[in-house]
PDB file of C-alpha atoms and ligand atoms in Angstrom:
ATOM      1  CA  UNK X   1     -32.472  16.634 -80.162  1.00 57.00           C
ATOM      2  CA  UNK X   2     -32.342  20.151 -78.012  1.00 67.00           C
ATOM      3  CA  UNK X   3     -35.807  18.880 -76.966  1.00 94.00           C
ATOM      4  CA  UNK X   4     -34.979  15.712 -75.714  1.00 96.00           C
ATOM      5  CA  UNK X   5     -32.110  17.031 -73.258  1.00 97.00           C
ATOM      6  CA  UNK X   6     -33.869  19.900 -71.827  1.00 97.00           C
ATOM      7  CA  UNK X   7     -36.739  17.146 -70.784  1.00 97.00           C
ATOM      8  CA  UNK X   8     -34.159  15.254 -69.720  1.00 98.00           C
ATOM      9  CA  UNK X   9     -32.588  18.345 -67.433  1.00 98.00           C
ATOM     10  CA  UNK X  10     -35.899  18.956 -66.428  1.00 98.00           C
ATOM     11  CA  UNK X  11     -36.606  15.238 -65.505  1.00 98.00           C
ATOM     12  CA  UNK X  12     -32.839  15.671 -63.555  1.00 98.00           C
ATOM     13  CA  UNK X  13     -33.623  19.067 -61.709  1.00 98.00           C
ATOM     14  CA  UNK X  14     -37.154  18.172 -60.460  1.00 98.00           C
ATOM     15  CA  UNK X  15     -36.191  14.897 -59.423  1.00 98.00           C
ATOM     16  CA  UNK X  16     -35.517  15.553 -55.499  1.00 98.00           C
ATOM     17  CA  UNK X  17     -35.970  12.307 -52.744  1.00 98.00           C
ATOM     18  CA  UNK X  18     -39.880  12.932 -51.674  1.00 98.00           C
ATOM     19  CA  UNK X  19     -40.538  12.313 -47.615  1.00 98.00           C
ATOM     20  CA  UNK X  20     -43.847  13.067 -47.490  1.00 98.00           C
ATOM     21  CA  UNK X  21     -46.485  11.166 -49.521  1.00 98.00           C
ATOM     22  CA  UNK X  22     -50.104  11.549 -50.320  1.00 98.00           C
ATOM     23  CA  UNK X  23     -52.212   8.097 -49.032  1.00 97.00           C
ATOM     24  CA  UNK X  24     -53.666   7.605 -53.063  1.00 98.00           C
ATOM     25  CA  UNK X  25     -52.766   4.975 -54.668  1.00 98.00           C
ATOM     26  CA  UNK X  26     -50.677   4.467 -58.210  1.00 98.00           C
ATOM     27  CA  UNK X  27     -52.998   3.007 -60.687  1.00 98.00           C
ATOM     28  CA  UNK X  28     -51.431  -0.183 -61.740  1.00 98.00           C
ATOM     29  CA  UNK X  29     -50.964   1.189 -65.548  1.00 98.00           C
ATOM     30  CA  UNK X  30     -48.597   3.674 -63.929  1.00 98.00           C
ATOM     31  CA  UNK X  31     -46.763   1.671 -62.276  1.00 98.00           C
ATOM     32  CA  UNK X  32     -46.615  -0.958 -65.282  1.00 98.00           C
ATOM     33  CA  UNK X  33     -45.172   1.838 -67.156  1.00 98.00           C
ATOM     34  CA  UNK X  34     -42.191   3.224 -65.155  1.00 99.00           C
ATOM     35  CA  UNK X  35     -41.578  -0.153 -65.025  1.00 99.00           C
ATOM     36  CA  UNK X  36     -41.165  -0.817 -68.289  1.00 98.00           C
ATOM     37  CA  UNK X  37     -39.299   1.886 -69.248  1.00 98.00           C
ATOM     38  CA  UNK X  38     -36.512   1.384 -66.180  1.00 99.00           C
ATOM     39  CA  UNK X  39     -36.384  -2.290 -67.903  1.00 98.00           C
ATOM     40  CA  UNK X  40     -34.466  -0.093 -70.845  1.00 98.00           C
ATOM     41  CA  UNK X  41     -31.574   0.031 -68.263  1.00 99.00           C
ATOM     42  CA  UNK X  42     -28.199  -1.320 -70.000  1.00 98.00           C
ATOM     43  CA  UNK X  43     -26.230  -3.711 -67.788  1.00 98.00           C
ATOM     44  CA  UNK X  44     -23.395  -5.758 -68.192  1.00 98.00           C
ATOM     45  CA  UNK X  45     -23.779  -8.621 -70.713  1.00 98.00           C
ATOM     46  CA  UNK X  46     -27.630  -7.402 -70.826  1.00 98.00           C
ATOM     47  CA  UNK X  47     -27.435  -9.595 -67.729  1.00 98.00           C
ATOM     48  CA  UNK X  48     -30.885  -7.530 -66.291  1.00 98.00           C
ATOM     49  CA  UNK X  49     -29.503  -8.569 -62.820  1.00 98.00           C
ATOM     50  CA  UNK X  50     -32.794  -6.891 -61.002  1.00 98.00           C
ATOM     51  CA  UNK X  51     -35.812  -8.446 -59.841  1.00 98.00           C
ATOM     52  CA  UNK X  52     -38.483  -5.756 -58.117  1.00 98.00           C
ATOM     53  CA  UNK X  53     -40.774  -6.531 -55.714  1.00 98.00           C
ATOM     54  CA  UNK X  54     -43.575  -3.869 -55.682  1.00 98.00           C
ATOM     55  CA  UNK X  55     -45.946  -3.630 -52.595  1.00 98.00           C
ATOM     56  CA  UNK X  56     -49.527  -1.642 -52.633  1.00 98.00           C
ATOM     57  CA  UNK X  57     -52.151  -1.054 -50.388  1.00 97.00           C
ATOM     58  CA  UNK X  58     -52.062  -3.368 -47.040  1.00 98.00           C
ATOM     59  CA  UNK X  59     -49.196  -5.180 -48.407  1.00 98.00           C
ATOM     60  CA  UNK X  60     -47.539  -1.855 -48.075  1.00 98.00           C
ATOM     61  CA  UNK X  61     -48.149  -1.715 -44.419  1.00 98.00           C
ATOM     62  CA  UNK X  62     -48.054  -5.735 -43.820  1.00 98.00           C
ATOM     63  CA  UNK X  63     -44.160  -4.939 -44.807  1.00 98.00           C
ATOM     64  CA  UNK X  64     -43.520  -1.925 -42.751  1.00 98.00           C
ATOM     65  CA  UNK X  65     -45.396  -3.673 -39.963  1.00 98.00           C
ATOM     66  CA  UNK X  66     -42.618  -6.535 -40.268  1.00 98.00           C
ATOM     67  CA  UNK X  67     -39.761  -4.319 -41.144  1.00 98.00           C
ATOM     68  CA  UNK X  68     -40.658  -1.012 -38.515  1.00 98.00           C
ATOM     69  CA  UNK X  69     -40.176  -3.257 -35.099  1.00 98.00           C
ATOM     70  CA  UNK X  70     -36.781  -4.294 -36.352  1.00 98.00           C
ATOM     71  CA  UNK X  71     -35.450  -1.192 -37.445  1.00 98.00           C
ATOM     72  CA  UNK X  72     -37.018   0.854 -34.139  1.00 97.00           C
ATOM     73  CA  UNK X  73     -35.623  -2.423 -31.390  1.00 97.00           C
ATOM     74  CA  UNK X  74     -32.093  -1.288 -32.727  1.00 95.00           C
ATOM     75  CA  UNK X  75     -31.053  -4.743 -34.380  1.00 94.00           C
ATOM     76  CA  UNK X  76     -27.652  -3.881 -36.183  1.00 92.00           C
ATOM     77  CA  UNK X  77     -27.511  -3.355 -39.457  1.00 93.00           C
ATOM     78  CA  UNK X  78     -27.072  -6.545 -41.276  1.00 94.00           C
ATOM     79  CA  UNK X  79     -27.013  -5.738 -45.456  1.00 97.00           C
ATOM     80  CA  UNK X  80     -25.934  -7.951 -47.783  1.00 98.00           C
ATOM     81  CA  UNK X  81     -23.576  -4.793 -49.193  1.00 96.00           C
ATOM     82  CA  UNK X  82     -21.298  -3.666 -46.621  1.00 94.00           C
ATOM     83  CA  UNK X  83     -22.439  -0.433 -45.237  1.00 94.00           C
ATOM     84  CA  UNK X  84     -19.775   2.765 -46.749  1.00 95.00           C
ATOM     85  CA  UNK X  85     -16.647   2.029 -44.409  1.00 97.00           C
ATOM     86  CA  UNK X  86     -16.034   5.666 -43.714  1.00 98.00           C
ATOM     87  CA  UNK X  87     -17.274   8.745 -45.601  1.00 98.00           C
ATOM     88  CA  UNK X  88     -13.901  11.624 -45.064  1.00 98.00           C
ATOM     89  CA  UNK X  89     -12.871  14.638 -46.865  1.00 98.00           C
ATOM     90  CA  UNK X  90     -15.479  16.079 -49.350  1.00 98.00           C
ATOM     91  CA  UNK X  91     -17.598  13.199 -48.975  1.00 98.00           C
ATOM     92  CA  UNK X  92     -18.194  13.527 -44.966  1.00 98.00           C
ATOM     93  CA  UNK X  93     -18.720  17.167 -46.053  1.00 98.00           C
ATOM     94  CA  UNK X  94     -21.368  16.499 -48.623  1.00 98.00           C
ATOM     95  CA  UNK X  95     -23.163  14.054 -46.043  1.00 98.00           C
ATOM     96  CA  UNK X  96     -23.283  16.445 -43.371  1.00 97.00           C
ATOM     97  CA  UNK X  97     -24.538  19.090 -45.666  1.00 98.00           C
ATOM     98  CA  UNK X  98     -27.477  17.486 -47.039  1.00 98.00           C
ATOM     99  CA  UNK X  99     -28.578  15.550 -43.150  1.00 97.00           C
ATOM    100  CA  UNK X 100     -28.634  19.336 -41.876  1.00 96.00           C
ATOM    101  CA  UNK X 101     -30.791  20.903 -44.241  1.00 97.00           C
ATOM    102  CA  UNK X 102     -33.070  17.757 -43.556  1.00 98.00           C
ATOM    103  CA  UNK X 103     -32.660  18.336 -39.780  1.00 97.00           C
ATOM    104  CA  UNK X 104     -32.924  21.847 -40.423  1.00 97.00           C
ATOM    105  CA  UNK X 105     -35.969  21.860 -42.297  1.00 98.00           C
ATOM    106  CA  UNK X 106     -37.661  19.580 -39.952  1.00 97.00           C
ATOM    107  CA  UNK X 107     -36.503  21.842 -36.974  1.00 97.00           C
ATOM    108  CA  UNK X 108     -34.520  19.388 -35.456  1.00 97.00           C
ATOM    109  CA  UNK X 109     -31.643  20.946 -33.323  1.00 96.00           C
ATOM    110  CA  UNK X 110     -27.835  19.962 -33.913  1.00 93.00           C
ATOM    111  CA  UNK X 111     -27.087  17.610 -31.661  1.00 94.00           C
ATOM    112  CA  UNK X 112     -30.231  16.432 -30.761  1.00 96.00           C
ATOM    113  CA  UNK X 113     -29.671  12.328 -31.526  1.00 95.00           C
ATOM    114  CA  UNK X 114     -32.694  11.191 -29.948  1.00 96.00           C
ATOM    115  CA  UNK X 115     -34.466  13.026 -33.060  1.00 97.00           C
ATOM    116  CA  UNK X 116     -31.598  12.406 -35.656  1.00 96.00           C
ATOM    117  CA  UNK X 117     -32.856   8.429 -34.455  1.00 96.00           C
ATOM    118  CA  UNK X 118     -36.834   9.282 -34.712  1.00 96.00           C
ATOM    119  CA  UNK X 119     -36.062  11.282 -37.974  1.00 97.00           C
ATOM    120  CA  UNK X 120     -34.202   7.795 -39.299  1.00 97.00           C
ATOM    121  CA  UNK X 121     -36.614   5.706 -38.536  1.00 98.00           C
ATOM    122  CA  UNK X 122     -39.352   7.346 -40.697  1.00 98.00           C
ATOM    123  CA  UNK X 123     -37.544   5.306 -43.131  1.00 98.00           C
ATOM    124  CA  UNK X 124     -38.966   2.401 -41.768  1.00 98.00           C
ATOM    125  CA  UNK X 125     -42.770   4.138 -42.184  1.00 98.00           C
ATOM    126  CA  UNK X 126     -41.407   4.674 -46.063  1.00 98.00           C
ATOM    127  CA  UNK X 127     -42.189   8.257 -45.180  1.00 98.00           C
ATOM    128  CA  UNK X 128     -46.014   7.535 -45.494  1.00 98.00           C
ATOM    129  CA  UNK X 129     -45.351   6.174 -49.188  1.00 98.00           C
ATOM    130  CA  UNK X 130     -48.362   4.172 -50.720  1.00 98.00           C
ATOM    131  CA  UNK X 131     -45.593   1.701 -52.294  1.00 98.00           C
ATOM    132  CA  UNK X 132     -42.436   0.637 -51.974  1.00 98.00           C
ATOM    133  CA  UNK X 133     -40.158  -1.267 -54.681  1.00 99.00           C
ATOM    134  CA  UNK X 134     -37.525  -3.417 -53.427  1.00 99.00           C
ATOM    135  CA  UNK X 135     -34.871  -4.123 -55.898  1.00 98.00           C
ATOM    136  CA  UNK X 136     -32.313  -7.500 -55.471  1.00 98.00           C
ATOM    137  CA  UNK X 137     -29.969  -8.389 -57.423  1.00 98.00           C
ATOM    138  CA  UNK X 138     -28.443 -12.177 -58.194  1.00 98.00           C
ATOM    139  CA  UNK X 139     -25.761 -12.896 -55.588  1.00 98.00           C
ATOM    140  CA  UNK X 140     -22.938 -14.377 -58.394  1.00 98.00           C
ATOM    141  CA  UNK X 141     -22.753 -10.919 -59.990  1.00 98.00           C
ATOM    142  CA  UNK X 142     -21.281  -9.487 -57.004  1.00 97.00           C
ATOM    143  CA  UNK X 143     -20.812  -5.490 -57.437  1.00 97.00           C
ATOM    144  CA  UNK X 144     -21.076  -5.261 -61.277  1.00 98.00           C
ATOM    145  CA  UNK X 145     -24.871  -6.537 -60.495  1.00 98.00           C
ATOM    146  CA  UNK X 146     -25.515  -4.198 -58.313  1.00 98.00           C
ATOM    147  CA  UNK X 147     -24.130  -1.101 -60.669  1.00 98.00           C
ATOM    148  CA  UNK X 148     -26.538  -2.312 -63.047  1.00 98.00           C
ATOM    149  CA  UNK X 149     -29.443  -2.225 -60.163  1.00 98.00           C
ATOM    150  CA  UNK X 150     -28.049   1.693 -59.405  1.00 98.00           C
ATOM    151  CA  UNK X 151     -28.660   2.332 -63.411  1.00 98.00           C
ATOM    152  CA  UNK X 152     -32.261   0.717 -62.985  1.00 99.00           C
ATOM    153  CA  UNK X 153     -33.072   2.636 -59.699  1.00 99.00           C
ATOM    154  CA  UNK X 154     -32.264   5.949 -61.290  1.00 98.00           C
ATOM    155  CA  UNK X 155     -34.281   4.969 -64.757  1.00 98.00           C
ATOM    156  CA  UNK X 156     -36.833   4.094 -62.273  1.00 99.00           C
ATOM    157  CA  UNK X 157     -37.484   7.067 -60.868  1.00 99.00           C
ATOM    158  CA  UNK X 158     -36.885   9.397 -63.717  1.00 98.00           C
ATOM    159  CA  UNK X 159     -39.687   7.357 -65.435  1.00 98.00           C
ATOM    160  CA  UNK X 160     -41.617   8.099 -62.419  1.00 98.00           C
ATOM    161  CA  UNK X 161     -41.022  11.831 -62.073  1.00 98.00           C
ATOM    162  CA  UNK X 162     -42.094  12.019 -66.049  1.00 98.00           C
ATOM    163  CA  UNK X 163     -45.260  10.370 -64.415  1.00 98.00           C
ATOM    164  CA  UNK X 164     -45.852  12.852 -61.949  1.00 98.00           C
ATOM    165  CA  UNK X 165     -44.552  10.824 -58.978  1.00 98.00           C
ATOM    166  CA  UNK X 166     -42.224  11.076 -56.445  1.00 98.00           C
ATOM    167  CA  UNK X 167     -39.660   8.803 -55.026  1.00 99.00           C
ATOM    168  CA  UNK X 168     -37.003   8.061 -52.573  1.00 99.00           C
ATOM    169  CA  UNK X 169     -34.200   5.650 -53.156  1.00 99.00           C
ATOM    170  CA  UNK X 170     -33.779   3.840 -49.674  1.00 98.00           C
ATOM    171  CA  UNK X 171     -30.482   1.795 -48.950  1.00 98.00           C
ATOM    172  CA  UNK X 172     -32.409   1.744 -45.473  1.00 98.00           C
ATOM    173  CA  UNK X 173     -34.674  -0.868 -46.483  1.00 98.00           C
ATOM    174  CA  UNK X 174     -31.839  -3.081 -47.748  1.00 98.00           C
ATOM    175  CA  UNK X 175     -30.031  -3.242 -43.807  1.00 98.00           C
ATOM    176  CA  UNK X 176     -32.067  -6.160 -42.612  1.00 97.00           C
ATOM    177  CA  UNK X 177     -31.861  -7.964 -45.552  1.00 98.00           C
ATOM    178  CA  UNK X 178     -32.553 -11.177 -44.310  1.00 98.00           C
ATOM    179  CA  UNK X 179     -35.670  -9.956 -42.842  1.00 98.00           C
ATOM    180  CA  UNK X 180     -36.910  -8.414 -46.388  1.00 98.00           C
ATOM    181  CA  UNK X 181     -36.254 -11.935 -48.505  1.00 98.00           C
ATOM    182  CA  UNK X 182     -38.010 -13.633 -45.746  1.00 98.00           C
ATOM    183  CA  UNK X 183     -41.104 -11.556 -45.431  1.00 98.00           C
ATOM    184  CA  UNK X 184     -41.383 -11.570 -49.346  1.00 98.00           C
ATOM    185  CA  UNK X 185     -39.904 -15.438 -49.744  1.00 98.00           C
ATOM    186  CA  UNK X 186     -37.212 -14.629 -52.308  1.00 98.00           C
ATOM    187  CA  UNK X 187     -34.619 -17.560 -52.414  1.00 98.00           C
ATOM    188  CA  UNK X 188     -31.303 -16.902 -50.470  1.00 97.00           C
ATOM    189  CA  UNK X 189     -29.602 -15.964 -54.103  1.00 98.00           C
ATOM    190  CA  UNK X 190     -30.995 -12.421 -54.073  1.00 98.00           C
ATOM    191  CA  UNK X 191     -29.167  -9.904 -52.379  1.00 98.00           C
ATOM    192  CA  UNK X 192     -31.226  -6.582 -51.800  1.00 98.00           C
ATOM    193  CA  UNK X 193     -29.651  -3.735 -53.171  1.00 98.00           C
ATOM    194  CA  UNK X 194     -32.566  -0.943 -51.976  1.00 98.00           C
ATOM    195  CA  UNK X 195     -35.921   0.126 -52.100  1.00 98.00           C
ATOM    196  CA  UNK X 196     -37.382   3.273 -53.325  1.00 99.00           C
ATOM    197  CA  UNK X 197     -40.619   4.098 -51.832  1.00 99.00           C
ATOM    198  CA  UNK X 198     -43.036   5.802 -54.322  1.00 99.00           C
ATOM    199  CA  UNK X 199     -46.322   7.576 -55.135  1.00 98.00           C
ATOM    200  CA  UNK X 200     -47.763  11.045 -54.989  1.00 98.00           C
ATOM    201  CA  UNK X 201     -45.791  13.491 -53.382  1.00 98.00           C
ATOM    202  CA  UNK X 202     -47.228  15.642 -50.584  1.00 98.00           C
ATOM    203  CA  UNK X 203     -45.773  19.335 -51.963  1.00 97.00           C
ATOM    204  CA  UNK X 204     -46.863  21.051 -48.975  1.00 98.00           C
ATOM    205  CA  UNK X 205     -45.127  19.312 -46.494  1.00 98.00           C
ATOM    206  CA  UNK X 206     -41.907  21.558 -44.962  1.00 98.00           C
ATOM    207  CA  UNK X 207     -39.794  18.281 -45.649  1.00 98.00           C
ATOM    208  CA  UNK X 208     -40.061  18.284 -49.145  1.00 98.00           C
ATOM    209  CA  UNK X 209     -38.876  22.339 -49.405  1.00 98.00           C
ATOM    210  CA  UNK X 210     -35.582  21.867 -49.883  1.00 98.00           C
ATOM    211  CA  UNK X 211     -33.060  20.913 -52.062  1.00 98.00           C
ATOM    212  CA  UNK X 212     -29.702  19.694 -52.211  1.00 98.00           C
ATOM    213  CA  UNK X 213     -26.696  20.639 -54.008  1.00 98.00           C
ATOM    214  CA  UNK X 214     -24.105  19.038 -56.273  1.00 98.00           C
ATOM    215  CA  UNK X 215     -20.518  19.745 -56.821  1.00 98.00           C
ATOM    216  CA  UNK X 216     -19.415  21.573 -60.271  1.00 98.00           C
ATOM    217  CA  UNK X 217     -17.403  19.901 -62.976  1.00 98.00           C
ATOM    218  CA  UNK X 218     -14.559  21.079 -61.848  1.00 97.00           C
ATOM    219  CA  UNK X 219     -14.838  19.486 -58.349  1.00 97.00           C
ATOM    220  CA  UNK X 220     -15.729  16.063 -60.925  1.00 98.00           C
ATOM    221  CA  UNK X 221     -13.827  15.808 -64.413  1.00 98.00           C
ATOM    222  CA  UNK X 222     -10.711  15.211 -65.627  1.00 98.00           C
ATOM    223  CA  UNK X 223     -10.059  16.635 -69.537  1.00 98.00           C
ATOM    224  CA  UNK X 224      -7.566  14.911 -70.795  1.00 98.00           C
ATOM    225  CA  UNK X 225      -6.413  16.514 -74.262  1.00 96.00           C
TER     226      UNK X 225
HETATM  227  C1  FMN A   1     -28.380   4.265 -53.250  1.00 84.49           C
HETATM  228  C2  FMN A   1     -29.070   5.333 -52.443  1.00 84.49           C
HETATM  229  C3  FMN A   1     -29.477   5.054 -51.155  1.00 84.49           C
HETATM  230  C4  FMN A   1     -30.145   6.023 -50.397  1.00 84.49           C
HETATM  231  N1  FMN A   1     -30.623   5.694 -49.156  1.00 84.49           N
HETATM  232  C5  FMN A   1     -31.382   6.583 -48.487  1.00 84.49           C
HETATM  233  C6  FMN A   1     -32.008   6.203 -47.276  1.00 84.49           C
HETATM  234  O1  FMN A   1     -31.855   5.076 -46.787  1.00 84.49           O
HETATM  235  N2  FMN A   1     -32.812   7.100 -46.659  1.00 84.49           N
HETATM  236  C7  FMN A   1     -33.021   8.352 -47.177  1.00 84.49           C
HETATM  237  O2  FMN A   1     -33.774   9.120 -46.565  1.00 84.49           O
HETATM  238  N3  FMN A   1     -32.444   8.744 -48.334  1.00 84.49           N
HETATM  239  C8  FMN A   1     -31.645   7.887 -49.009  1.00 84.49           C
HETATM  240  N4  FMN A   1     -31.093   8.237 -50.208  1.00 84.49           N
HETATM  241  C9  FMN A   1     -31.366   9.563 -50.766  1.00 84.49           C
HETATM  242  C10 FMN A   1     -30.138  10.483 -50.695  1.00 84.49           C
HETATM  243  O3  FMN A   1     -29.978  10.988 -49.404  1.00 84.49           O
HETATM  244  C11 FMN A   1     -30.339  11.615 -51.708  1.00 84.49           C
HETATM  245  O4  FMN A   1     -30.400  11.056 -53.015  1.00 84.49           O
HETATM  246  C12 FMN A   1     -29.230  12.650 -51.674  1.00 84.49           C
HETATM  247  O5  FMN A   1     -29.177  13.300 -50.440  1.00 84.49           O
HETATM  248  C13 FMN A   1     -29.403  13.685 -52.792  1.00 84.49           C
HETATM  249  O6  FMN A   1     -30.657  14.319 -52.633  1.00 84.49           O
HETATM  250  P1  FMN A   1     -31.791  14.244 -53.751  1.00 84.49           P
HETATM  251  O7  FMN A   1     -32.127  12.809 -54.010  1.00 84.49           O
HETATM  252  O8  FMN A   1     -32.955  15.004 -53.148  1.00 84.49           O
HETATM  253  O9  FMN A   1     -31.255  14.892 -54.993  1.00 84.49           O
HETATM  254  C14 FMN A   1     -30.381   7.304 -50.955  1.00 84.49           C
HETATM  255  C15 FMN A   1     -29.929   7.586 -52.257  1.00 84.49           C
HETATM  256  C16 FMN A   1     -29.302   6.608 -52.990  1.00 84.49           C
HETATM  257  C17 FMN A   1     -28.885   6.936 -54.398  1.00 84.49           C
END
């Protein structure tokens, strides 16, 4: 029992969103295994509302070959989730925190947009990931599908960090949605929730240095007694 949580903490503290990748592959077995352990995600009904679509090799850079030009010609953001309608308070506090020490990191000066814009659009490259996973959902489950997608994406990438691998979960790759279920012909019933580009993180980059932080329990709980 004490075994199994402090893997877990350990599997939680490691876990950090990787922006620099090495080019080697994941052997398929890998891959075959974080996926079937994120299938163990619960969901409402068991419903299993996601579908992944997994890209390796050139069909890796076919995608971000498709999906780069859009992004970097500034066509608006057109998601099948509405993008956050404002983030105030604590939350606009939290957001700034964690895009400075990125911008810090990188050496990019307050201010400067034109490389907040550059820095964005290394989404679009998947950060040099060797694969990204795309995760939809059905479009008649509305919101409660997509919780259960959130549930899978974090299984997801625990399973991967027990595997050695590093992730990023991308809500970046789900703005030109249209474009995605095109370029990968999924019927007009899947709405893309995100991607999470994958594989062998690159510890020596200056990107991947830092960490962020998380509010205390106090900041989150309510004990009712
Ligand atoms: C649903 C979701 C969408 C995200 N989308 C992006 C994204 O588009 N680009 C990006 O660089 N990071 C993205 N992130 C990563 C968050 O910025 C990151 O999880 C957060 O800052 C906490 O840092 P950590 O993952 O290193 O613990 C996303 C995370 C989640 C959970």
């Amino acid at each position: 029992m004490t075994d199994s949580i402090s893997t877990l903490e350990t599997l939680l503290g490691d876990r950090h969103s990787c922006r620099a990748y090495k080019t080697e592959q994941v052997p398929r077995a890998i891959i075959d295994r974080i996926l079937n352990a994120a299938q163990k995600t619960a969901s409402w009904c068991n419903s299993q509302p996601w579908q992944v679509t997994i890209t390796s090799g050139e069909a890796t850079k076919k995608f971000r070959d498709v999906l780069y030009p859009v992004a970097a010609a500034g066509t608006p953001n057109s998601g099948d989730f509405p993008f956050p309608r404002e983030y105030r308070g604590v939350y606009l506090d939290r957001r700034r925190e964690s895009g400075f020490q990125l911008y810090n990191t990188l050496g990019i000066a307050r201010g400067d947009k034109t490389a907040y814009a550059e820095q964005a659009l290394q989404n679009f490259n998947f950060f040099g990931a060797p694969h990204v996973a795309i995760i939809t959902s059905d479009e008649a489950l509305g919101v409660y599908g997509a919780v259960d997608c959130g549930g899978y994406v974090n299984n997801f990438m625990l399973a991967a960090q027990a595997l050695g691998l590093a992730t990023v979960p991308q809500a970046a790759l789900a703005f030109h949605a249209a474009v995605v279920r095109k370029h990968f012909g999924m019927s007009d019933d899947r709405r893309v929730v995100c991607g999470i580009s994958f594989g062998y993180p690159d510890r020596e980059h200056k990107v991947n240095s830092y960490r962020t932080s998380r509010a205390g329990l106090g900041d989150v709980a309510t004990f009712v007694e």
